[in-house]
């Protein structure tokens, strides 16, 4: 049933796009069909989580209906039959780079468990696969404990081992105390729509393979990046160079191997540019709000780029007089507000934690929703005002605005660049951090080293390029905001690679695309030299990054346990059993054992023998999962029923995981 719904959903989306785009390449239609399917699935999942009614099949059915409605609307408006062609040469460049990337990213990092984002997303996905769909989780066995030592042990472990499991927090106004009756009732870290994607993939191909979703997303994003450069009329050689730089960037490959959200955000940014920069179908820019809305239902960091999205729409409206940008702005704002309330409802502690960065000038948790709503309403009111005020009455301001930009562009760009550099220097001086720990350095290293330096020089030398076309201006706005502003204001430093550097991955393509676009507009006198130099730079970068990428291809990062062990353990226990878990394994195994087997799970107490005796009275069987050699417990009446070597550790030692069964 799941596979049928997925195939039908993708097919309907492909059919809709084959109507919207006349005689597009079948591979491109497949990429767009996949992208449209996942966008609809995220929105459907978000709505269901908002109502606390999620189910994989329910989300897929809504996705299919959305695709059918979309196809019907496209057919009604365009009145054309589906068309497609196959130009295999058009796909050779992105396919070759994708295959090259597969050498590194075909193997994924393993299971992590609680403690950081990747692991919590995996845990949530497991819960959804096993139909544990509620936003709130609880451990009923905790409520049945009577001994003080047992209760204290359980509470201590919840605080120290279940990092990313949030109980009731009185500082978050949206939470209802009645929904959190005890200290072991809470919600999991993160917005659950990404876990819904992992759960969908895991339900199709096995939960141990859920991380392979990242390969599919990278396929989509890489091809969309290529199509964006094609739409911008960038030379094929430069498209190859751009994809090669992106595909050989270690942080990109690392992120593609982990169950983290940034690869899908990269897809959404590319879809936004695909719609905004399609010069053959410029009328589809009005649909560019869709990936922004999906972003709003996918990750809390949408609020950091919404100012840029709104500003870009306003500027493009005045530059082109095209009202579709204002309509897209209204759609993006409405979708952002809906996404905010969805996140606030199903992941409130996480959402408010992310918004703490704007808790200034009187903004706090109590008034955050009102402030966000008010700002969105004001921006939408302004957009509607511009839509319904005759353009003739706006003409003077429009001329002043556009002429002012063109006239003073050189000065504005120079001031902006100098100010950015000054802020970066002041940040280094204030925090006393080394340049290599700065986000700006990460951008430089991860985007091919030369592109950022080239863009700074190009902006200073010939800033007229920025306003030569609306697409140039859009990409420049994105570069200034996502790279310079992000490096100076939002996240000036990166604690360590690769984990915290992953945040820049969705925005790296903006640097690369803008660089290739700028090179393609260099005077024709440069001839083939500019292509040869650019390809040479990309090749040298690929060689320089080779040692890092070899390490990524042969080693596993952020992995605490093999999926094989998780699978083995899930077959050992059943409902009615009691499973005692060593503190060293609690963050890794407590949730999976509970979710997958419905057994009661307990932390180990100081007196294990007495604890076993108490649990035997109320359970069918008692098990003990430990890293300690089993023969040390032979006096406890324990049999060893399972042993395995977990050789995926952060140090070079090997940890033996074993399960002990108490003789009844």
XYZ file of C-alpha atoms in Angstrom:
664
model
C 0.000 0.000 0.000
C 2.777 2.422 0.934
C 4.729 1.779 -2.271
C 1.582 2.165 -4.407
C 0.751 5.523 -2.839
C 4.332 6.760 -3.287
C 4.528 5.716 -6.941
C 1.109 7.199 -7.666
C 2.022 10.446 -5.913
C 5.251 10.852 -7.891
C 3.538 9.921 -11.181
C 0.776 12.482 -10.692
C 3.330 15.194 -9.930
C 5.341 14.255 -13.024
C 2.197 14.416 -15.145
C 1.334 17.858 -13.764
C 4.797 19.217 -14.540
C 4.740 17.651 -18.020
C 1.680 19.809 -18.705
C 3.142 22.948 -17.139
C 6.444 22.629 -19.042
C 6.161 21.922 -22.762
C 8.467 19.143 -23.979
C 10.783 19.114 -20.985
C 13.327 16.333 -20.623
C 11.894 13.245 -18.934
C 14.726 13.202 -16.374
C 13.954 16.797 -15.410
C 10.273 15.918 -15.094
C 11.216 12.993 -12.850
C 13.298 15.306 -10.643
C 10.424 17.784 -10.488
C 7.968 14.974 -9.761
C 10.105 13.755 -6.854
C 10.532 17.294 -5.563
C 6.830 18.074 -5.817
C 5.962 14.800 -4.089
C 8.260 15.419 -1.104
C 7.105 19.033 -0.802
C 3.477 17.923 -0.672
C 4.345 15.119 1.755
C 6.082 17.530 4.143
C 3.094 19.887 4.082
C 0.659 17.008 4.603
C 2.773 15.646 7.465
C 3.027 19.071 9.061
C -0.731 19.551 9.008
C -1.293 16.108 10.536
C 1.321 16.704 13.253
C -0.359 20.046 13.947
C -3.581 18.145 14.672
C -1.637 15.301 16.371
C -3.192 12.897 13.850
C -0.136 11.788 11.881
C 0.053 8.491 10.050
C 2.287 7.594 7.104
C -0.621 6.391 4.984
C -2.752 9.388 5.930
C 0.039 11.756 4.861
C 0.520 9.848 1.599
C -3.194 9.974 0.783
C -3.272 13.739 1.334
C -0.147 14.032 -0.822
C -1.791 12.080 -3.630
C -4.956 14.181 -3.449
C -2.836 17.349 -3.492
C -1.050 16.080 -6.610
C -4.340 15.310 -8.352
C -5.690 18.768 -7.498
C -2.455 20.360 -8.724
C -2.656 18.445 -12.010
C -6.308 19.406 -12.456
C -5.518 23.095 -11.889
C -2.582 23.017 -14.302
C -4.731 21.278 -16.926
C -7.561 23.783 -16.485
C -5.272 26.810 -16.783
C -2.867 25.655 -19.512
C -5.217 23.371 -21.475
C -2.467 21.176 -22.835
C -1.716 17.482 -22.843
C 1.321 16.056 -21.052
C 4.488 16.229 -23.139
C 8.021 14.966 -22.609
C 11.243 14.366 -24.536
C 14.455 12.554 -23.729
C 17.741 14.406 -24.205
C 20.266 12.163 -22.510
C 23.082 14.659 -23.057
C 21.249 17.158 -20.858
C 21.610 14.825 -17.874
C 25.169 13.626 -18.390
C 26.913 16.363 -16.363
C 24.787 16.206 -13.170
C 24.616 12.415 -13.420
C 28.415 12.114 -13.716
C 28.965 14.353 -10.683
C 26.280 12.476 -8.735
C 27.969 9.135 -9.478
C 31.279 10.633 -8.364
C 29.661 11.730 -5.096
C 28.202 8.245 -4.598
C 31.716 6.901 -4.088
C 31.758 8.779 -0.789
C 28.122 9.074 0.215
C 26.776 5.632 -0.761
C 27.521 4.363 2.759
C 25.771 6.287 5.484
C 26.511 6.966 9.112
C 24.774 4.584 11.479
C 22.453 4.785 14.435
C 23.161 7.427 17.073
C 20.232 7.603 19.507
C 19.429 10.465 21.842
C 21.878 13.292 22.370
C 21.954 15.216 19.095
C 19.802 16.009 16.075
C 20.678 13.055 13.835
C 19.872 10.527 16.537
C 16.634 12.106 17.691
C 15.373 12.252 14.089
C 16.140 8.514 13.839
C 14.316 7.768 17.090
C 11.269 9.759 15.992
C 11.295 8.004 12.606
C 11.373 4.600 14.347
C 8.385 5.643 16.418
C 6.429 6.652 13.298
C 7.322 3.395 11.518
C 5.941 1.485 14.514
C 2.768 3.637 14.578
C 3.768 5.541 17.721
C 2.440 8.721 16.121
C 1.616 10.935 19.085
C 3.590 14.143 19.523
C 3.918 13.355 23.240
C 5.684 10.256 24.591
C 5.601 8.776 28.072
C 7.060 5.850 29.994
C 4.130 4.277 31.836
C 6.415 2.015 33.855
C 7.848 5.083 35.581
C 4.418 5.831 37.047
C 4.219 2.329 38.499
C 7.463 2.560 40.432
C 7.173 2.558 44.223
C 10.733 2.370 45.549
C 12.355 5.771 46.022
C 15.681 4.544 44.633
C 13.968 3.282 41.471
C 12.166 6.592 40.958
C 15.319 8.649 41.521
C 17.338 6.456 39.144
C 14.712 6.833 36.433
C 14.572 10.624 36.791
C 18.344 10.963 36.875
C 18.720 8.938 33.703
C 16.030 10.953 31.926
C 17.977 14.164 32.562
C 21.444 12.851 31.755
C 20.843 10.222 29.069
C 17.704 11.244 27.192
C 19.083 14.523 25.848
C 16.563 15.842 23.331
C 13.537 14.587 25.276
C 11.751 17.678 26.583
C 9.339 17.541 29.500
C 7.032 20.281 30.686
C 8.616 23.725 30.674
C 6.697 26.509 32.398
C 8.666 29.082 30.376
C 6.954 27.900 27.183
C 3.441 29.392 27.368
C 1.802 27.120 24.800
C 2.356 23.955 26.867
C -0.498 22.567 28.941
C 0.619 21.081 32.267
C -2.201 18.537 32.015
C -0.493 16.969 28.973
C 2.632 16.293 31.050
C 1.487 14.407 34.159
C 4.992 13.333 35.231
C 8.685 13.926 34.609
C 8.903 11.102 32.066
C 6.361 12.571 29.671
C 7.691 14.793 26.942
C 8.272 15.553 23.267
C 11.274 14.829 21.076
C 13.663 17.459 19.781
C 13.121 18.905 16.304
C 10.326 19.483 13.831
C 8.875 16.021 13.100
C 8.299 16.475 9.346
C 11.855 15.393 8.502
C 11.414 12.292 10.670
C 8.212 11.653 8.702
C 10.328 11.601 5.517
C 12.796 9.177 7.120
C 9.914 7.030 8.341
C 8.428 6.900 4.855
C 11.720 5.764 3.351
C 12.324 3.345 6.223
C 8.882 1.797 5.830
C 9.679 1.149 2.149
C 13.256 -0.118 2.408
C 13.736 -1.015 6.088
C 14.408 1.298 8.993
C 18.137 0.502 8.925
C 18.253 2.096 5.458
C 16.345 5.281 6.304
C 19.507 7.383 5.869
C 19.542 6.488 2.155
C 16.800 9.083 1.810
C 19.686 11.569 1.767
C 20.958 10.051 -1.487
C 17.583 10.637 -3.138
C 17.459 14.215 -1.833
C 21.005 14.896 -3.048
C 20.056 13.557 -6.479
C 17.148 16.007 -6.586
C 19.168 18.951 -5.311
C 22.155 18.392 -7.589
C 20.009 18.179 -10.717
C 18.006 21.246 -9.667
C 21.263 23.145 -9.156
C 22.292 22.210 -12.691
C 18.903 23.295 -14.091
C 19.144 26.627 -12.269
C 22.476 27.348 -13.945
C 21.009 26.255 -17.288
C 18.054 28.606 -16.806
C 20.545 31.395 -16.103
C 22.274 30.497 -19.399
C 25.538 29.549 -17.790
C 27.906 27.709 -20.133
C 27.963 23.903 -19.754
C 31.641 23.871 -18.844
C 30.926 26.294 -16.017
C 27.964 24.198 -14.893
C 30.307 21.210 -14.681
C 32.840 23.235 -12.688
C 30.127 24.460 -10.298
C 28.722 20.982 -9.644
C 32.220 19.554 -9.234
C 33.122 22.127 -6.569
C 29.877 21.505 -4.727
C 30.108 17.720 -5.084
C 33.701 17.570 -3.785
C 33.067 19.793 -0.765
C 33.638 17.588 2.315
C 30.942 19.266 4.382
C 28.388 18.589 1.625
C 29.356 14.916 1.464
C 29.406 14.599 5.251
C 25.908 16.060 5.529
C 24.662 13.751 2.766
C 25.782 10.756 4.866
C 23.926 11.850 8.010
C 20.211 11.911 8.824
C 20.116 15.696 9.079
C 17.773 18.274 7.551
C 20.169 20.452 5.572
C 20.116 18.457 2.323
C 16.362 18.909 1.920
C 16.720 22.616 2.736
C 19.278 22.712 -0.099
C 16.622 21.158 -2.359
C 14.100 23.822 -1.332
C 16.536 26.686 -1.983
C 17.273 25.242 -5.437
C 13.553 24.843 -6.179
C 13.021 28.484 -5.198
C 15.747 29.583 -7.628
C 14.477 27.191 -10.311
C 11.097 28.924 -10.255
C 12.452 32.449 -9.864
C 15.108 32.241 -12.592
C 13.319 30.299 -15.337
C 13.627 32.675 -18.278
C 11.551 30.438 -20.555
C 8.645 30.384 -18.098
C 9.001 33.636 -16.100
C 5.300 33.519 -15.191
C 5.999 30.603 -12.827
C 7.891 32.876 -10.440
C 4.541 33.371 -8.706
C 4.862 29.761 -7.492
C 8.234 30.411 -5.838
C 6.471 30.843 -2.506
C 5.767 27.070 -2.391
C 9.302 25.974 -1.347
C 9.301 28.788 1.232
C 6.063 27.455 2.729
C 7.478 23.925 2.768
C 10.588 25.287 4.516
C 8.267 26.866 7.104
C 6.781 23.427 7.828
C 10.191 21.763 7.885
C 12.692 23.703 9.979
C 12.584 26.534 12.521
C 15.470 28.417 10.863
C 13.032 29.677 8.234
C 12.674 32.808 10.376
C 16.320 33.701 9.728
C 15.827 33.972 5.953
C 12.265 35.346 5.815
C 13.483 38.988 5.898
C 15.587 38.270 2.810
C 12.674 36.577 1.017
C 10.336 39.498 1.702
C 12.928 42.123 0.734
C 13.778 40.265 -2.481
C 10.124 40.118 -3.542
C 9.625 43.840 -2.872
C 12.778 44.823 -4.775
C 11.959 42.601 -7.752
C 8.427 43.996 -7.843
C 9.722 47.554 -8.157
C 12.441 46.538 -10.585
C 10.083 44.676 -12.964
C 6.583 46.071 -12.175
C 5.465 42.429 -12.152
C 2.702 41.878 -9.579
C 3.361 38.157 -9.344
C 6.216 38.909 -6.943
C 3.815 40.573 -4.528
C 1.413 37.645 -4.769
C 4.297 35.284 -4.113
C 5.275 37.444 -1.150
C 1.762 37.172 0.293
C 1.824 33.384 -0.173
C 5.232 33.059 1.478
C 4.189 35.196 4.457
C 0.916 33.316 4.963
C 2.735 29.973 4.716
C 5.433 31.106 7.133
C 2.813 32.108 9.698
C 1.016 28.779 9.330
C 4.334 26.951 9.680
C 5.175 28.921 12.810
C 1.922 27.900 14.486
C 2.413 24.286 13.367
C 5.899 24.174 14.923
C 4.630 25.954 18.013
C 1.936 23.304 18.456
C 3.931 20.099 17.923
C 7.503 21.103 18.851
C 7.029 24.067 21.149
C 10.143 23.757 23.343
C 12.380 23.343 20.296
C 10.671 26.195 18.408
C 10.869 28.685 21.261
C 14.477 27.657 21.837
C 15.324 28.591 18.254
C 13.498 31.919 18.450
C 15.400 32.948 21.593
C 17.898 34.692 19.315
C 15.331 37.421 18.638
C 14.281 37.825 22.274
C 15.328 41.490 22.280
C 13.550 44.850 22.490
C 10.837 43.416 24.711
C 10.210 40.254 22.674
C 9.894 37.180 24.882
C 8.223 33.786 25.022
C 4.938 35.266 26.245
C 4.478 37.662 23.335
C 6.425 35.872 20.591
C 3.340 34.569 18.771
C 1.712 38.005 18.851
C 4.879 39.687 17.559
C 5.351 37.185 14.724
C 1.691 37.481 13.743
C 1.788 41.289 13.835
C 4.935 41.501 11.687
C 3.500 39.097 9.112
C 0.165 40.952 8.992
C 1.922 44.309 8.490
C 4.078 42.900 5.671
C 1.044 41.320 4.016
C -0.910 44.578 4.340
C 1.929 46.446 2.637
C 2.004 43.860 -0.134
C -1.744 44.160 -0.700
C -1.461 47.952 -0.680
C 1.155 47.825 -3.423
C -0.962 45.367 -5.391
C -4.053 47.559 -5.359
C -2.497 51.010 -5.563
C -2.257 51.891 -9.284
C 1.274 51.632 -10.626
C 1.043 55.208 -11.927
C 0.877 56.471 -8.347
C 3.929 54.402 -7.453
C 5.934 55.417 -10.507
C 7.865 58.276 -8.902
C 8.957 56.157 -6.001
C 9.771 53.265 -8.330
C 11.951 55.469 -10.534
C 13.677 56.962 -7.495
C 14.233 53.503 -6.073
C 15.549 51.796 -9.237
C 17.615 54.734 -10.440
C 19.052 55.193 -6.975
C 20.155 51.551 -6.890
C 21.825 51.764 -10.287
C 23.415 55.158 -9.645
C 24.865 54.400 -6.245
C 25.476 50.646 -6.621
C 29.265 50.927 -6.657
C 29.286 52.994 -3.462
C 26.685 50.828 -1.709
C 28.528 47.611 -2.546
C 31.873 48.974 -1.410
C 30.428 50.269 1.864
C 28.682 46.934 2.443
C 31.826 44.894 1.787
C 34.008 47.112 3.966
C 31.404 47.030 6.750
C 31.184 43.233 6.496
C 34.935 42.818 6.736
C 35.023 45.240 9.683
C 32.296 43.299 11.502
C 34.137 40.019 10.890
C 37.380 41.489 12.246
C 35.604 42.939 15.299
C 33.955 39.563 15.907
C 37.337 37.823 15.826
C 38.797 40.409 18.199
C 35.865 40.293 20.609
C 35.600 36.498 20.789
C 39.348 35.943 20.376
C 38.558 33.093 18.016
C 40.862 32.009 15.249
C 39.862 32.699 11.653
C 39.592 28.969 11.019
C 36.714 28.813 13.525
C 34.693 31.488 11.721
C 31.641 30.740 9.602
C 33.086 32.939 6.878
C 36.156 30.717 6.697
C 33.872 27.690 6.433
C 32.085 29.316 3.506
C 35.392 30.038 1.766
C 36.833 26.544 2.239
C 33.587 24.706 1.497
C 32.745 26.570 -1.726
C 36.022 26.052 -3.551
C 38.202 28.728 -1.862
C 38.403 30.958 -4.966
C 34.664 31.743 -5.585
C 34.097 33.925 -2.498
C 37.289 35.888 -3.122
C 36.366 36.236 -6.794
C 32.891 37.553 -5.970
C 34.229 40.180 -3.565
C 36.633 41.398 -6.245
C 33.957 41.307 -8.956
C 31.496 43.317 -6.874
C 34.064 46.026 -6.240
C 35.421 46.125 -9.803
C 32.127 45.967 -11.743
C 29.058 46.319 -9.504
C 26.862 47.185 -12.506
C 26.550 43.430 -13.055
C 24.294 43.258 -10.013
C 21.478 45.275 -11.611
C 21.994 44.098 -15.187
C 19.199 41.537 -14.719
C 16.714 40.702 -12.012
C 18.288 37.260 -11.570
C 21.695 38.826 -10.921
C 20.125 41.060 -8.290
C 18.271 38.174 -6.638
C 21.402 36.032 -6.361
C 23.379 38.998 -5.044
C 20.747 39.659 -2.365
C 20.899 35.988 -1.383
C 24.710 36.049 -1.295
C 24.849 39.187 0.839
C 22.244 37.876 3.264
C 22.968 34.147 3.409
C 26.759 34.409 3.352
C 27.859 37.821 4.611
C 25.012 38.571 7.030
C 24.915 34.970 8.238
C 28.668 35.024 8.912
C 28.542 38.374 10.689
C 25.280 38.219 12.638
C 23.455 34.887 12.799
C 26.333 32.446 13.306
C 29.779 34.081 13.346
C 31.617 30.984 14.559
C 31.619 27.209 14.188
C 32.591 25.213 17.248
C 33.886 22.205 15.328
C 33.648 20.440 12.007
C 31.687 18.857 10.582
C 28.642 18.898 12.795
C 28.126 22.643 13.188
C 29.444 23.514 9.733
C 26.493 21.669 8.190
C 24.298 24.746 8.648
C 25.965 26.452 5.676
C 25.381 23.570 3.234
C 21.991 24.790 1.876
C 23.494 28.184 1.027
C 26.790 27.080 -0.562
C 25.175 26.714 -4.017
C 24.308 30.427 -3.992
C 28.035 31.240 -3.909
C 28.833 28.741 -6.644
C 25.936 29.642 -8.954
C 26.598 33.381 -8.644
C 30.301 32.810 -9.348
C 29.622 30.766 -12.465
C 27.050 33.302 -13.636
C 29.515 36.142 -13.139
C 32.295 34.285 -14.970
C 29.938 33.514 -17.858
C 29.346 37.265 -18.288
C 33.045 38.122 -18.497
C 33.966 39.794 -21.774
C 33.951 37.427 -24.750
C 37.579 38.399 -25.420
C 38.533 36.067 -22.602
C 37.375 33.257 -24.872
C 38.101 29.732 -23.755
C 40.567 30.880 -21.110
C 37.856 31.557 -18.524
C 36.469 28.042 -18.961
C 39.881 26.388 -18.743
C 40.851 28.386 -15.646
C 37.531 27.701 -13.914
C 37.654 23.962 -14.627
C 41.284 23.912 -13.468
C 40.330 25.602 -10.180
C 37.506 23.061 -9.681
C 39.882 20.192 -10.426
C 42.562 21.486 -8.048
C 39.936 21.921 -5.319
C 38.751 18.336 -5.860
C 42.340 17.087 -5.480
C 42.960 19.201 -2.365
C 39.806 17.834 -0.722
C 40.644 14.231 -1.635
C 42.194 13.250 1.743
C 39.129 14.506 3.595
C 36.780 12.722 1.226
C 38.708 9.453 1.424
C 38.290 9.583 5.200
C 34.562 10.228 4.772
C 34.258 7.295 2.392
C 35.976 4.821 4.721
C 34.910 5.898 8.226
C 31.677 6.420 10.129
C 31.065 9.609 12.071
C 28.290 10.347 14.620
C 27.485 6.641 14.993
C 26.967 4.966 18.348
C 25.692 1.576 17.336
C 25.241 -0.703 14.365
C 21.685 -0.967 13.072
C 22.189 -4.746 13.088
C 22.420 -4.743 16.880
C 19.290 -2.598 17.190
C 17.476 -5.037 14.910
C 18.734 -8.073 16.838
C 17.648 -6.627 20.166
C 14.177 -5.751 18.906
C 13.583 -9.455 18.284
C 14.529 -10.489 21.840
C 11.879 -8.694 23.883
C 8.113 -8.361 23.856
C 5.310 -6.625 25.695
C 5.174 -7.719 29.334
C 8.956 -8.014 29.643
C 11.199 -5.782 31.731
C 14.469 -4.602 30.188
C 17.147 -3.072 32.406
C 19.586 -0.976 30.382
C 23.081 0.055 31.485
C 23.567 3.799 31.815
C 26.240 3.679 29.079
C 23.625 2.378 26.631
C 20.548 4.245 27.831
C 20.734 7.150 25.362
C 21.179 4.699 22.502
C 18.718 1.931 23.344
C 16.032 3.111 25.729
C 13.709 4.615 23.130
C 14.179 1.930 20.430
C 13.558 -0.940 22.842
C 10.454 0.779 24.183
C 9.106 1.727 20.749
C 9.876 -1.470 18.884
C 8.994 -4.070 21.524
C 6.607 -2.318 23.950
C 8.584 -3.849 26.803
C 9.054 -1.840 29.996
C 12.511 -0.253 30.176
C 14.393 0.628 33.351
C 17.745 2.100 34.336
C 20.059 -0.040 36.421
C 20.048 0.803 40.139
C 22.794 0.470 42.733
C 21.506 -2.919 43.876
C 20.867 -4.869 40.684
C 19.960 -8.108 42.424
C 17.174 -6.486 44.453
C 15.945 -4.601 41.377
C 15.672 -7.855 39.431
C 13.696 -9.389 42.270
C 11.179 -6.537 42.277
C 10.722 -6.584 38.495
C 10.235 -10.385 38.387
C 7.028 -9.975 40.382
C 5.287 -7.896 37.698
C 6.829 -9.026 34.397
C 7.000 -12.160 32.276
C 10.758 -12.035 31.868
C 13.540 -9.725 33.020
C 16.487 -8.820 30.773
C 19.610 -6.821 31.380
C 21.483 -5.097 28.523
C 25.044 -4.294 29.514
C 28.580 -3.849 28.237
C 29.962 -5.867 31.160
C 31.093 -9.486 30.723
C 28.161 -11.783 31.495
C 30.011 -14.198 33.800
C 30.279 -11.449 36.413
C 26.531 -11.891 36.962
C 26.348 -15.686 37.152
C 25.545 -15.498 40.868
C 22.459 -13.426 40.008
C 20.787 -16.337 38.205
C 21.345 -14.808 34.789
C 21.785 -16.517 31.414
C 23.593 -14.902 28.510
C 21.263 -15.042 25.474
C 22.880 -12.570 23.097
C 26.321 -11.059 22.570
C 27.700 -8.896 19.814
C 30.642 -6.602 19.245
C 29.710 -3.009 18.593
C 32.832 -1.857 16.773
C 31.441 1.567 15.884
C 32.769 3.798 18.640
C 34.359 7.206 18.975
C 37.550 5.720 20.347
C 39.540 2.827 18.947
C 38.328 0.293 21.502
C 35.527 -2.162 20.913
C 32.508 -2.354 23.186
C 30.723 -5.641 23.686
C 26.943 -5.401 23.988
C 25.185 -8.352 25.547
C 21.765 -9.250 26.860
C 21.305 -11.243 30.039
C 18.136 -13.130 30.805
C 17.177 -13.739 34.396
C 16.199 -17.327 35.144
C 12.561 -17.475 36.172
